[in-house]
Short mmCIF file of C-alpha atoms in Angstrom, two decimals:
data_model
loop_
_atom_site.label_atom_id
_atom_site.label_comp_id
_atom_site.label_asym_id
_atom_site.label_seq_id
_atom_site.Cartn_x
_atom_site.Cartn_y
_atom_site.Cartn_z
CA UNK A 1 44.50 -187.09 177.69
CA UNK A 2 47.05 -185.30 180.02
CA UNK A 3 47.02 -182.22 178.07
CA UNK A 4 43.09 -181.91 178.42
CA UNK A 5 43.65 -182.75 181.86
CA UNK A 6 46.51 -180.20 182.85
CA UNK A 7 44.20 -177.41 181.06
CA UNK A 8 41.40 -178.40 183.25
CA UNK A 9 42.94 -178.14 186.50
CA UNK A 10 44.48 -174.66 185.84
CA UNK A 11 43.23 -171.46 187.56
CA UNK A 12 41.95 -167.67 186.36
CA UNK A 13 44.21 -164.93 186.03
CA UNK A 14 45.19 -163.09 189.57
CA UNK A 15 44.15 -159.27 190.13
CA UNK A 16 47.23 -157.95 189.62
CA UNK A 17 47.13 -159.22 186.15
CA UNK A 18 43.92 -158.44 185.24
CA UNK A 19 45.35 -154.46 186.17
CA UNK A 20 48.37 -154.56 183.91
CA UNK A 21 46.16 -155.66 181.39
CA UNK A 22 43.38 -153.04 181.36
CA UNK A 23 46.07 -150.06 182.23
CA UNK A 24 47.68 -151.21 179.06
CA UNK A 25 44.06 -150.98 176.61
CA UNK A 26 44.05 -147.57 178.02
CA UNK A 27 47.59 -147.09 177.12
CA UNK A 28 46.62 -147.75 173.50
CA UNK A 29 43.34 -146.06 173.32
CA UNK A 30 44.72 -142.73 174.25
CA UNK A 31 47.18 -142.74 172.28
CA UNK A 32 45.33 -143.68 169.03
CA UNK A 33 42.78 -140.97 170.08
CA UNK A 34 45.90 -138.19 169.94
CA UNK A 35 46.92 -139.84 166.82
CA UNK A 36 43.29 -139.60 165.27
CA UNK A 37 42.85 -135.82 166.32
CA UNK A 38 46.51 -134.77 164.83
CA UNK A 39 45.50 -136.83 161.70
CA UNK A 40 41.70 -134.24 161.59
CA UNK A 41 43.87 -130.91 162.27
CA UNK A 42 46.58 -132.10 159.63
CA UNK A 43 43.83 -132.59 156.95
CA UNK A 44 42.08 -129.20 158.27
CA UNK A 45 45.45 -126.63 158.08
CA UNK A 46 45.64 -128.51 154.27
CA UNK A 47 42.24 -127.68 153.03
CA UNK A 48 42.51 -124.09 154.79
CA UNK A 49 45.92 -123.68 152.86
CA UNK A 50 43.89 -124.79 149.74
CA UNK A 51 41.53 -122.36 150.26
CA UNK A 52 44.31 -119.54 150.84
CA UNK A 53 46.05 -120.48 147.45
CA UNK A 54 42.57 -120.52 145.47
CA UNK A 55 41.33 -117.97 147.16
CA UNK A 56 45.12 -115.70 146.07
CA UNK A 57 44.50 -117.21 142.43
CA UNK A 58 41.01 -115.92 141.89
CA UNK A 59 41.42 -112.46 143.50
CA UNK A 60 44.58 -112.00 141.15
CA UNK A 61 42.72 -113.30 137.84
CA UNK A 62 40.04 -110.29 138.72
CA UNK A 63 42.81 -107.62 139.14
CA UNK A 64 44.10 -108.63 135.76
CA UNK A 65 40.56 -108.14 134.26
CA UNK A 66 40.50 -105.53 132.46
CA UNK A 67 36.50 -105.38 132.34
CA UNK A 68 37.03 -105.49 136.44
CA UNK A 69 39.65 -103.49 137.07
CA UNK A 70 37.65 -100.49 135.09
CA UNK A 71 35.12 -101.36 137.63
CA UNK A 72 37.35 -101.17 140.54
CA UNK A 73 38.47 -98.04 139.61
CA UNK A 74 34.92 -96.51 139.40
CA UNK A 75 34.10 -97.69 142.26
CA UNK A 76 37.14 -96.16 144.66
CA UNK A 77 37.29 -92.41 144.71
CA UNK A 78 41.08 -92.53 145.06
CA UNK A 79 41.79 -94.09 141.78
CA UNK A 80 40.18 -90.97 140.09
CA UNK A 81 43.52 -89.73 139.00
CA UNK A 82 44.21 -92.98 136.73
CA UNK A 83 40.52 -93.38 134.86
CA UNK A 84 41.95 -91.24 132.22
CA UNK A 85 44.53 -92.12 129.24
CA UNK A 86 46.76 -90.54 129.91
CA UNK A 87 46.70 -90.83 133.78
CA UNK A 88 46.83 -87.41 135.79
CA UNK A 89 48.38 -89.65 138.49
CA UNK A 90 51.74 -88.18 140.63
CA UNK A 91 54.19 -90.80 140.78
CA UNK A 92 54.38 -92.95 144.37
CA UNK A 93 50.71 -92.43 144.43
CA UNK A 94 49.01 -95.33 146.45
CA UNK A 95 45.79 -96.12 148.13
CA UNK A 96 44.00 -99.36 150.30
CA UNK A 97 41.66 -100.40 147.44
CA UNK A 98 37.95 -101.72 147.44
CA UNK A 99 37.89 -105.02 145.09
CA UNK A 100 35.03 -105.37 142.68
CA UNK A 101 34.69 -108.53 139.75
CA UNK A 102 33.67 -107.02 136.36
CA UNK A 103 29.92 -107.78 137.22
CA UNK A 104 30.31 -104.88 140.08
CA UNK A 105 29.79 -107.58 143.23
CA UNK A 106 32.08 -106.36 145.76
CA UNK A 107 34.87 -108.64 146.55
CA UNK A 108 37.11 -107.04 149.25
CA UNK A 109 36.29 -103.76 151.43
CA UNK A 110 38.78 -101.37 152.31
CA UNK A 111 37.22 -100.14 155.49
CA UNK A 112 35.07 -103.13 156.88
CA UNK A 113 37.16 -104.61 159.04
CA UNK A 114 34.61 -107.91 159.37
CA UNK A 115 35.15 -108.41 155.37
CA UNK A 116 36.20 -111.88 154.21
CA UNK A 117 35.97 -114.71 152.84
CA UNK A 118 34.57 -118.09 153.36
CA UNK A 119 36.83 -121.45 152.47
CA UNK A 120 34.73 -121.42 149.25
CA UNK A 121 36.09 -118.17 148.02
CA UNK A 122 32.60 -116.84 148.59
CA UNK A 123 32.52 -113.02 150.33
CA UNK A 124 31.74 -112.74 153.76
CA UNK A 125 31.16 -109.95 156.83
CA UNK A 126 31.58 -112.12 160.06
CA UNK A 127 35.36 -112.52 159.87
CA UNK A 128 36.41 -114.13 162.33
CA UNK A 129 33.43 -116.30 163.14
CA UNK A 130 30.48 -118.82 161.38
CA UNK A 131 33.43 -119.83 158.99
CA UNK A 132 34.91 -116.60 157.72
CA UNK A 133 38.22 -117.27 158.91
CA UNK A 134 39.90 -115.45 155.62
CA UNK A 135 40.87 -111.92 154.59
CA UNK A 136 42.51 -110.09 151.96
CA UNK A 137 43.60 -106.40 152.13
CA UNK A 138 44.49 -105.07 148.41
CA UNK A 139 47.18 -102.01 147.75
CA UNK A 140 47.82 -99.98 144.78
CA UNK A 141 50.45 -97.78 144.05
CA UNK A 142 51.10 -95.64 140.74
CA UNK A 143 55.08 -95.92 139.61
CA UNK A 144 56.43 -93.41 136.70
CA UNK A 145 59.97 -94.05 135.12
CA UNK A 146 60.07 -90.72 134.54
CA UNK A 147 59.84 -88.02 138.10
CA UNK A 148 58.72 -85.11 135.42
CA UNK A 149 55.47 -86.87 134.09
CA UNK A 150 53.21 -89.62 134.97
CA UNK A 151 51.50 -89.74 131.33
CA UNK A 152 51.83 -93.74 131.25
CA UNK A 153 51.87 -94.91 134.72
CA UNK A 154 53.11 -98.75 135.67
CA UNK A 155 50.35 -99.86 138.26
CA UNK A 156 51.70 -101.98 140.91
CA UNK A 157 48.85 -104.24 143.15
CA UNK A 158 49.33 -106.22 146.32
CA UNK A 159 47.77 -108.65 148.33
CA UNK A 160 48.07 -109.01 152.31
CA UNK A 161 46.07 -111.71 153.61
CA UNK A 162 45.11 -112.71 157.17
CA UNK A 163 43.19 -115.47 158.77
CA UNK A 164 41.06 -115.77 161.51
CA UNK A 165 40.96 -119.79 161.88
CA UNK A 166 41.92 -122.05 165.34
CA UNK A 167 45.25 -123.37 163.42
CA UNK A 168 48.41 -122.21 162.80
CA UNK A 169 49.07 -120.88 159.30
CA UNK A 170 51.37 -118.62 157.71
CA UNK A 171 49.67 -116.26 155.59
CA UNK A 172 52.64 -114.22 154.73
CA UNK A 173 53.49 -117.46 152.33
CA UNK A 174 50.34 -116.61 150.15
CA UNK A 175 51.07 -112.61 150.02
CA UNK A 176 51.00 -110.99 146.80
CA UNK A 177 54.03 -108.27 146.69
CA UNK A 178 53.76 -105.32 144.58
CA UNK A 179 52.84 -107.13 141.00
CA UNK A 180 52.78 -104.60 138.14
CA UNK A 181 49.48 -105.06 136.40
CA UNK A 182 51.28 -105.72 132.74
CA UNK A 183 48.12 -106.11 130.99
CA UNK A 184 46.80 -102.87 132.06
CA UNK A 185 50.00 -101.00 130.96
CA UNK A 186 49.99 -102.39 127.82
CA UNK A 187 46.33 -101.20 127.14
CA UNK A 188 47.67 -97.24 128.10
CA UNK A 189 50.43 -97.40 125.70
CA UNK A 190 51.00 -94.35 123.72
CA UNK A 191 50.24 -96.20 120.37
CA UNK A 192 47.10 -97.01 122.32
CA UNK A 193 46.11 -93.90 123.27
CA UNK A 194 46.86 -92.27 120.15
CA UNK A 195 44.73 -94.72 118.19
CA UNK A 196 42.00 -93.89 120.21
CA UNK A 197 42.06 -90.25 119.09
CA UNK A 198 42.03 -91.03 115.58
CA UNK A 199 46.31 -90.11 115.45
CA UNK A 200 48.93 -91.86 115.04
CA UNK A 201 52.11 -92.04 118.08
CA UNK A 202 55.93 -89.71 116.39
CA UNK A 203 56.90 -89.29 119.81
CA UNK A 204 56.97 -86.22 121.82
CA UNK A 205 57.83 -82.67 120.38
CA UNK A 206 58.26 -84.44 116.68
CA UNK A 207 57.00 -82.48 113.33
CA UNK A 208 56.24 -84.15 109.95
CA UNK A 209 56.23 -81.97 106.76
CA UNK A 210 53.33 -83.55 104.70
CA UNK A 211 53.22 -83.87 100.92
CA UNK A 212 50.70 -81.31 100.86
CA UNK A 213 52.77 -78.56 102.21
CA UNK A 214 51.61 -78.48 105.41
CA UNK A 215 53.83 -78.86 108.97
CA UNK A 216 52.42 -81.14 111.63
CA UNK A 217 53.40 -81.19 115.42
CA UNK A 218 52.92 -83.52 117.72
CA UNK A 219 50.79 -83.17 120.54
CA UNK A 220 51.64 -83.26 124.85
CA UNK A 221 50.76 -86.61 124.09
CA UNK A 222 53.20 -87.62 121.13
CA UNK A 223 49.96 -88.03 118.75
CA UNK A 224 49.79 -86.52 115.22
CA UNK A 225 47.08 -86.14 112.56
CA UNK A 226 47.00 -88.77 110.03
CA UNK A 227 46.88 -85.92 107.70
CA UNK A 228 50.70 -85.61 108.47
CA UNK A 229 50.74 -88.54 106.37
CA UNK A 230 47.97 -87.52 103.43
CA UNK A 231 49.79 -87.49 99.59
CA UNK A 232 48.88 -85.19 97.23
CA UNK A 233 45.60 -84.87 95.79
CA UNK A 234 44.86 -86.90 92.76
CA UNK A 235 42.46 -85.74 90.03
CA UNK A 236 38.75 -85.69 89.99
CA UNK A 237 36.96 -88.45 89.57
CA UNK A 238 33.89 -88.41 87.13
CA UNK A 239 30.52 -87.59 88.70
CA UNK A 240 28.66 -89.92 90.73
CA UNK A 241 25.76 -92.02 89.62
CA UNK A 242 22.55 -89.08 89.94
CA UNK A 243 20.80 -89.74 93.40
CA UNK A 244 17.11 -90.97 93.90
CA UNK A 245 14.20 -88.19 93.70
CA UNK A 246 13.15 -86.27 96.23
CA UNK A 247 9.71 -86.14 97.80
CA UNK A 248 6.86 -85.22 95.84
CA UNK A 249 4.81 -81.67 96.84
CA UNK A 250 1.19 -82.30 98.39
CA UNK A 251 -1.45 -82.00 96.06
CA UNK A 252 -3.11 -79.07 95.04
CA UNK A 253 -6.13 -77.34 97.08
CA UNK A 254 -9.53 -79.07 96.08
CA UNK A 255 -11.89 -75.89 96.14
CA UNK A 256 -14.31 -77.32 98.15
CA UNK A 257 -17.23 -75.37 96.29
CA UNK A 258 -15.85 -76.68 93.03
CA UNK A 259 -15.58 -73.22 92.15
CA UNK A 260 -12.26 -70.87 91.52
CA UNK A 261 -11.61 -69.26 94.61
CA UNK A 262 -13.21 -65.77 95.79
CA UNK A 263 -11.34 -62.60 95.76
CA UNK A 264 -10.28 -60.82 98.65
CA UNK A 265 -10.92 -64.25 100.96
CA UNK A 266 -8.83 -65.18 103.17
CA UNK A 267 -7.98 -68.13 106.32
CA UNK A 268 -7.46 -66.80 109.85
CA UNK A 269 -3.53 -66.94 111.26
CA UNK A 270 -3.28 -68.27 114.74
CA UNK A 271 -2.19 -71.26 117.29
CA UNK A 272 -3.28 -74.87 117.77
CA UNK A 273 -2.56 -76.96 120.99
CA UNK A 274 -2.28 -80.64 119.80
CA UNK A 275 -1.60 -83.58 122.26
CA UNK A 276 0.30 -87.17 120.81
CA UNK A 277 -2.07 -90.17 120.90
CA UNK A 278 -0.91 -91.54 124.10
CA UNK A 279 -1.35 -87.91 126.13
CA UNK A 280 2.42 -87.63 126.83
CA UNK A 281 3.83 -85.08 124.49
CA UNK A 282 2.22 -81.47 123.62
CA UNK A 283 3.07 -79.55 120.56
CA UNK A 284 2.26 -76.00 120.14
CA UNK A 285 1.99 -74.33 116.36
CA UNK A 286 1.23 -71.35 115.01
CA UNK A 287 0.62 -70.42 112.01
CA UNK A 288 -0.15 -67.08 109.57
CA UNK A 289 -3.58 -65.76 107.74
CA UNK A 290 -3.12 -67.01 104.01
CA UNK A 291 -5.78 -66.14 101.42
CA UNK A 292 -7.96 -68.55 99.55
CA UNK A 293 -5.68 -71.59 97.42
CA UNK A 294 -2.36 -70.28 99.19
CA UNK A 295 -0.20 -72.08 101.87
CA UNK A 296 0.66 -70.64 104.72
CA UNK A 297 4.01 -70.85 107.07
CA UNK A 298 3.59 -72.70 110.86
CA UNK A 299 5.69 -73.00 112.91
CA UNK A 300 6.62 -75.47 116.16
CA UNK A 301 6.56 -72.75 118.86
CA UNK A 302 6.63 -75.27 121.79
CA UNK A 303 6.74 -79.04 122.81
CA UNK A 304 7.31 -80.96 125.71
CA UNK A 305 10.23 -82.99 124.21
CA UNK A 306 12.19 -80.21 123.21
CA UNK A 307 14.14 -81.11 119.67
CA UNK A 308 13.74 -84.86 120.08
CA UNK A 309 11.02 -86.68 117.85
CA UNK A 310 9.85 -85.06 114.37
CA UNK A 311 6.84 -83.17 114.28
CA UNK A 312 4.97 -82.88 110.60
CA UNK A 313 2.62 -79.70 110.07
CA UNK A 314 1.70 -78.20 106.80
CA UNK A 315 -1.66 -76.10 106.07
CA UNK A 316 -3.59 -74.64 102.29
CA UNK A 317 -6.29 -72.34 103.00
CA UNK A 318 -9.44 -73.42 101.44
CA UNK A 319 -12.39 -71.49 99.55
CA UNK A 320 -14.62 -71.63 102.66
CA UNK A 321 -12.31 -69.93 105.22
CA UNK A 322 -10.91 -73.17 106.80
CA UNK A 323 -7.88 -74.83 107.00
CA UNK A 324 -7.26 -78.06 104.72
CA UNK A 325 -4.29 -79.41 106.88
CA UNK A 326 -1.24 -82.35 108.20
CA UNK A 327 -0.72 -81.91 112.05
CA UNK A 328 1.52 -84.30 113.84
CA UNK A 329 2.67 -84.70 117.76
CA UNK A 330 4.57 -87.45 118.35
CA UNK A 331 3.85 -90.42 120.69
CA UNK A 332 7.14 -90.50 123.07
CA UNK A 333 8.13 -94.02 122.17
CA UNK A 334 6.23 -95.14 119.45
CA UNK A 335 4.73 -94.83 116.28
CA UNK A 336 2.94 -91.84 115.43
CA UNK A 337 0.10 -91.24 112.35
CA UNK A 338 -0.45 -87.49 111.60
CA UNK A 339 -4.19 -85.76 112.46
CA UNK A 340 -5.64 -84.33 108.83
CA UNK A 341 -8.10 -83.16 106.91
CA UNK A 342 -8.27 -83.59 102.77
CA UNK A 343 -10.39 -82.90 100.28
CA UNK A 344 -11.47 -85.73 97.75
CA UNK A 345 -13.56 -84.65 94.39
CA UNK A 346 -16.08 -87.05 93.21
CA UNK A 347 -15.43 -89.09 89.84
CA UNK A 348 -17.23 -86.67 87.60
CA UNK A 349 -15.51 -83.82 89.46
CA UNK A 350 -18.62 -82.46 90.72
CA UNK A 351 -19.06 -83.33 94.04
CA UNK A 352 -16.61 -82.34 96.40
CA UNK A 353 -16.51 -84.38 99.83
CA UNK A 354 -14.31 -82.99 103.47
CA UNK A 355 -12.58 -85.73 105.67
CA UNK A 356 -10.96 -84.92 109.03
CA UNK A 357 -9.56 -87.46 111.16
CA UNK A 358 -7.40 -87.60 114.30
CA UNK A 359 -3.71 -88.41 115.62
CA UNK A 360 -2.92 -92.17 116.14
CA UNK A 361 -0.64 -95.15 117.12
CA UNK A 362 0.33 -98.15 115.40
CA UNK A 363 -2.72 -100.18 115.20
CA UNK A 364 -5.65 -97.56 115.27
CA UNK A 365 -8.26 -97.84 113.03
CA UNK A 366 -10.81 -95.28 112.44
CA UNK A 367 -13.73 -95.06 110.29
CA UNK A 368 -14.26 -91.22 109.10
CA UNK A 369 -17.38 -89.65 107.52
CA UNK A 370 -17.11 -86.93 105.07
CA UNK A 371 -19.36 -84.44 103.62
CA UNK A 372 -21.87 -84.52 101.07
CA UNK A 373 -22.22 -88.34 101.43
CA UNK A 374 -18.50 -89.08 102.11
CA UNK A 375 -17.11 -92.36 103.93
CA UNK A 376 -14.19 -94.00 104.84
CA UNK A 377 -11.29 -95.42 106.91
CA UNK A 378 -7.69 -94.43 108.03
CA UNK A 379 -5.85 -97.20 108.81
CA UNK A 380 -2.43 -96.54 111.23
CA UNK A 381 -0.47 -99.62 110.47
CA UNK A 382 2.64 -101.11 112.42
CA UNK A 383 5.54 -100.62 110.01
CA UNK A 384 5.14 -96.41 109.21
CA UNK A 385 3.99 -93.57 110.46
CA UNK A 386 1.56 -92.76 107.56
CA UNK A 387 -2.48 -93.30 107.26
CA UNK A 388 -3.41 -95.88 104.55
CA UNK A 389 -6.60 -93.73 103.72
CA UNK A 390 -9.47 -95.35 101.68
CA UNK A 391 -11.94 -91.90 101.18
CA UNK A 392 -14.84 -92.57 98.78
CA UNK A 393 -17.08 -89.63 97.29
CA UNK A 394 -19.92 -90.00 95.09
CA UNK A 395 -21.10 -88.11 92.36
CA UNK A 396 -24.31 -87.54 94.12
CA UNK A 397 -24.21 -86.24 97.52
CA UNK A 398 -27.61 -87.84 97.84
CA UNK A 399 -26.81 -91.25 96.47
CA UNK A 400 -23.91 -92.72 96.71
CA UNK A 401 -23.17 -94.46 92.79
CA UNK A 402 -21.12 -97.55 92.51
CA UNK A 403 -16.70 -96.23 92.34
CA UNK A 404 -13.62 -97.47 93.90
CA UNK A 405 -12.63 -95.32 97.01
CA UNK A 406 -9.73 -92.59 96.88
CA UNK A 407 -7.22 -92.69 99.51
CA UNK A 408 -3.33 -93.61 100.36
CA UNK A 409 -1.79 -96.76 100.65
CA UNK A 410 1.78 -97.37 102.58
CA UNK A 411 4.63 -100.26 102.50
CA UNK A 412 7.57 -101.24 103.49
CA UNK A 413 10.86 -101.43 101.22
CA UNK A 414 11.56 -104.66 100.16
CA UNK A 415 15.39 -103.71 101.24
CA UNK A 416 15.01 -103.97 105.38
CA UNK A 417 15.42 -100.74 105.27
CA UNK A 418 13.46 -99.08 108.16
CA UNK A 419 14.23 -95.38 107.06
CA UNK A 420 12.97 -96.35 103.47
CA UNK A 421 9.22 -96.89 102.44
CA UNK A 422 6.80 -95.95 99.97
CA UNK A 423 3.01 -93.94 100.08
CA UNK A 424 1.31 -94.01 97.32
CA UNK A 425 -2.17 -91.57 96.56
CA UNK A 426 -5.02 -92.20 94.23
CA UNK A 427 -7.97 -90.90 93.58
CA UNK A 428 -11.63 -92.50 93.62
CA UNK A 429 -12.26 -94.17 90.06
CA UNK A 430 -15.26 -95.61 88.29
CA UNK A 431 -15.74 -98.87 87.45
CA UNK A 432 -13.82 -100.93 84.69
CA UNK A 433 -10.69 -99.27 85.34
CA UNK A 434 -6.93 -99.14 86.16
CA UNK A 435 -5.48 -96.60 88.26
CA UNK A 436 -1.88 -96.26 88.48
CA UNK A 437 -0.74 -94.46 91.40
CA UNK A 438 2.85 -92.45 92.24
CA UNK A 439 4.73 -92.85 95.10
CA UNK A 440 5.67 -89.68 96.98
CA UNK A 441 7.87 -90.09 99.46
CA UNK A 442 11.56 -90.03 100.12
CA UNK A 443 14.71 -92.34 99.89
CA UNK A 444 12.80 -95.01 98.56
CA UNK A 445 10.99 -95.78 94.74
CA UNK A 446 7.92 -97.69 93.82
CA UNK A 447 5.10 -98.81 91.75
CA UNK A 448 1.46 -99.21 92.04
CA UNK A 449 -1.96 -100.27 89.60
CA UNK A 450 -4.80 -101.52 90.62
CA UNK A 451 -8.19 -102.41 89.03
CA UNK A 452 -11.44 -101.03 90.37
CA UNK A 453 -13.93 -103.75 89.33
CA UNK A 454 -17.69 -103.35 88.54
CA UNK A 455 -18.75 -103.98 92.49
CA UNK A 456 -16.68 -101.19 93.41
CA UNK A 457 -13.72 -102.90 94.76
CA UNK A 458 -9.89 -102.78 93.97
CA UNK A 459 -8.85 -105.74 92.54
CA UNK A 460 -5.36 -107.15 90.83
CA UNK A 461 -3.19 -104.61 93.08
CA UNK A 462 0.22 -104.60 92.14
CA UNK A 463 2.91 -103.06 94.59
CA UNK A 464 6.86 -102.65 94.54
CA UNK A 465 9.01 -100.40 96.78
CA UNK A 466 12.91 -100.75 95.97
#
């Protein structure tokens, strides 16, 4: 009870105390507010150094790209002297250098002096403010061992960096000094460069007798012909296996009368404009008078694409005066079927019946009527440039009998092989029978029969191109 009693009775604390106390919190609160702003610059000049070292590390791992550094050097107009092997460099040749990544984005800028870089490596052009408190200036300088010639320079790179940022920092602790770009000089070796024309690296001002007789000499370079090297020449070999046939000649003129051809007559020489399927190339022919059942000789006189795509053009004079023909301008980029016109004889041989038909891409489809009673279709498909033709004639102009159409029929070799294919031609047929029809055209060989049933379709078609 006297201890509850003496608490009771005691006072509150006098003014002065109450003073001490609060000057002390303050004491204490100021002094863990200086602590806790040291402690946020500490951890600030740490992450900027970070940024310095990564950003040092990643500018250095695109100068040793070799992908990049080709870029670099396109892009700065005083490295000219070192995009050749061998360099046409001077020795102690150097230059303030534009950076560029192998993907061409600019990384550095040689005369931008708000270039930069934000703490994420990232480029900037506001050094200085907004966070681009980073910059790296990049020198290159060409070093020869030799004073007399610079034919395979040592390229030396630095890196000066700067920054922009509230804190202290020394940058001079993150410079790159005059690092010799190793892999580069490795890729300009002499064994490098000689390999690239084909030769082979003696060293400079060597000859080599070769065991043919003949005296080889280096080049400026130190490069010699591999034929320096070439042994005598054995014996001949037995002949090769005999290559595949060559293309088959057009077929003969059909005289469209059905009747030898006239003497004395004769088709007119002259020129024909033709235009490719999608109106972007012209070709211009000409051609000379032949007389009746002769070819004649035509010429490509003028184009619009100069010596680029082939053209096909080939002309027999017919009995009547006109021109049985092939005519081809090219599409500019795509597949292109030839313009005609052909002659197809009736079964019997005594009808005769004219198709003509136009130019046209992969894809087209045209139907084509012929004379005395003639029909058809040419057919441009995707995978050649030649007409699968289906041309039927009957025996009598006036009524058409019951046959199997004439025409051409096209496809692909069974190798891949986009320069290979086959074209087959076969004439209109009665019923009840089997045509077999020979391929005509070049690098590739093939088969073809077909059937013409009683309803005057092909049936049981059997194809092969090797």
């Amino acid at each position: 009870m006297f201890r509850i009693t003496r608490l009771l009775d005691q006072k509150g604390m006098s003014l002065v105390e109450a003073l001490v106390g609060i000057s002390m919190i303050g004491v204490v609160a100021a002094s863990a507010a200086t602590l806790m702003v040291n402690v946020t610059d500490s951890h600030a000049v740490a992450n900027d150094k970070v940024s310095l070292t990564n950003i040092s590390s990643s500018l250095m791992n695109v100068i040793m790209n070799e992908a990049a550094w080709s870029v670099t050097k396109t892009r700065n107009s005083s490295m000219a002297c070192s995009r050749t092997v061998p360099s046409s460099c001077a020795s102690g040749h150097k230059s303030k250098v534009s950076l560029f990544n192998s993907e061409g984005k600019q990384l550095t800028h040689l005369n931008n002096p708000d270039w930069g870089f934000y703490s994420n490596g990232q480029p900037c052009s506001t050094y200085g403010s907004n966070g681009c408190n980073f910059k790296a200036e990049i020198n290159w300088e060409v070093k020869c061992s030799n004073t007399q010639s610079c034919l395979y320079p040592v390229e030396e790179v630095s890196i000066k960096f700067s920054y922009a940022g509230t804190r202290s920092i020394n940058t001079a602790l993150y410079d790159i000094h005059a690092l010799s770009r190793s892999s580069h000089a490795m890729n300009s070796s002499p064994f490098s460069v000689c390999a690239t024309k084909g030769m082979s690296f003696v060293g400079y001002g060597r000859s080599i007798a070769s065991a043919t007789g003949g005296t080889y000499t280096a080049d400026q370079h130190g490069c010699i012909s591999s034929l320096a090297f070439q042994g005598a020449r054995g014996s001949q070999g037995p002949p090769g296996p005999r290559g595949p046939a060559g293309i088959k000649g057009k077929d003969g003129v059909a005289y469209y009368s059905g009747s030898p051809p006239a003497t004395g007559g004769s088709c007119s020489g002259g020129t024909l404009t033709l235009h490719s399927p999608d109106k972007k190339n012209k070709c211009v022919f000409s051609y000379a008078s032949a007389a009746y059942g002769e070819s004649t000789t035509v010429k490509l006189v003028g184009s619009t694409f100069g010596s680029g795509p082939t053209v096909d053009y080939w002309a027999d004079c017919r009995t009547d005066g006109t021109w049985n023909y092939r005519a081809l301008c090219p599409n500019a980029n795509a597949m292109t079927c030839v313009q005609g016109s052909q002659d197809v004889k009736s079964p019997n041989g005594k009808n005769t019946c004219r198709f003509d038909w136009p130019m046209g891409s992969s894809g087209d489809v045209h139907k084509v009527s012929g004379t005395n009673g003639g029909s058809g279709s040419a057919v441009c498909p995707q995978d050649s440039g030649h007409w699968t033709l289906s041309f039927k004639c009957p025996d009598d102009p006036k009524k058409a009998g019951i046959t199997c159409p004439a025409g051409q029929e096209s496809l692909p070799s069974a190798s891949g092989d986009a320069n290979k294919h086959c074209v087959w031609s076969f004439s209109e047929s009665a019923p009840n029978k089997t045509v077999t029809a020979k391929q005509y055209n070049k690098n590739a060989s093939g088969h073809l029969s077909a059937y013409c049933n009683d309803k005057g379709q092909w049936v049981n078609v059997q194809a092969r191109c090797d």
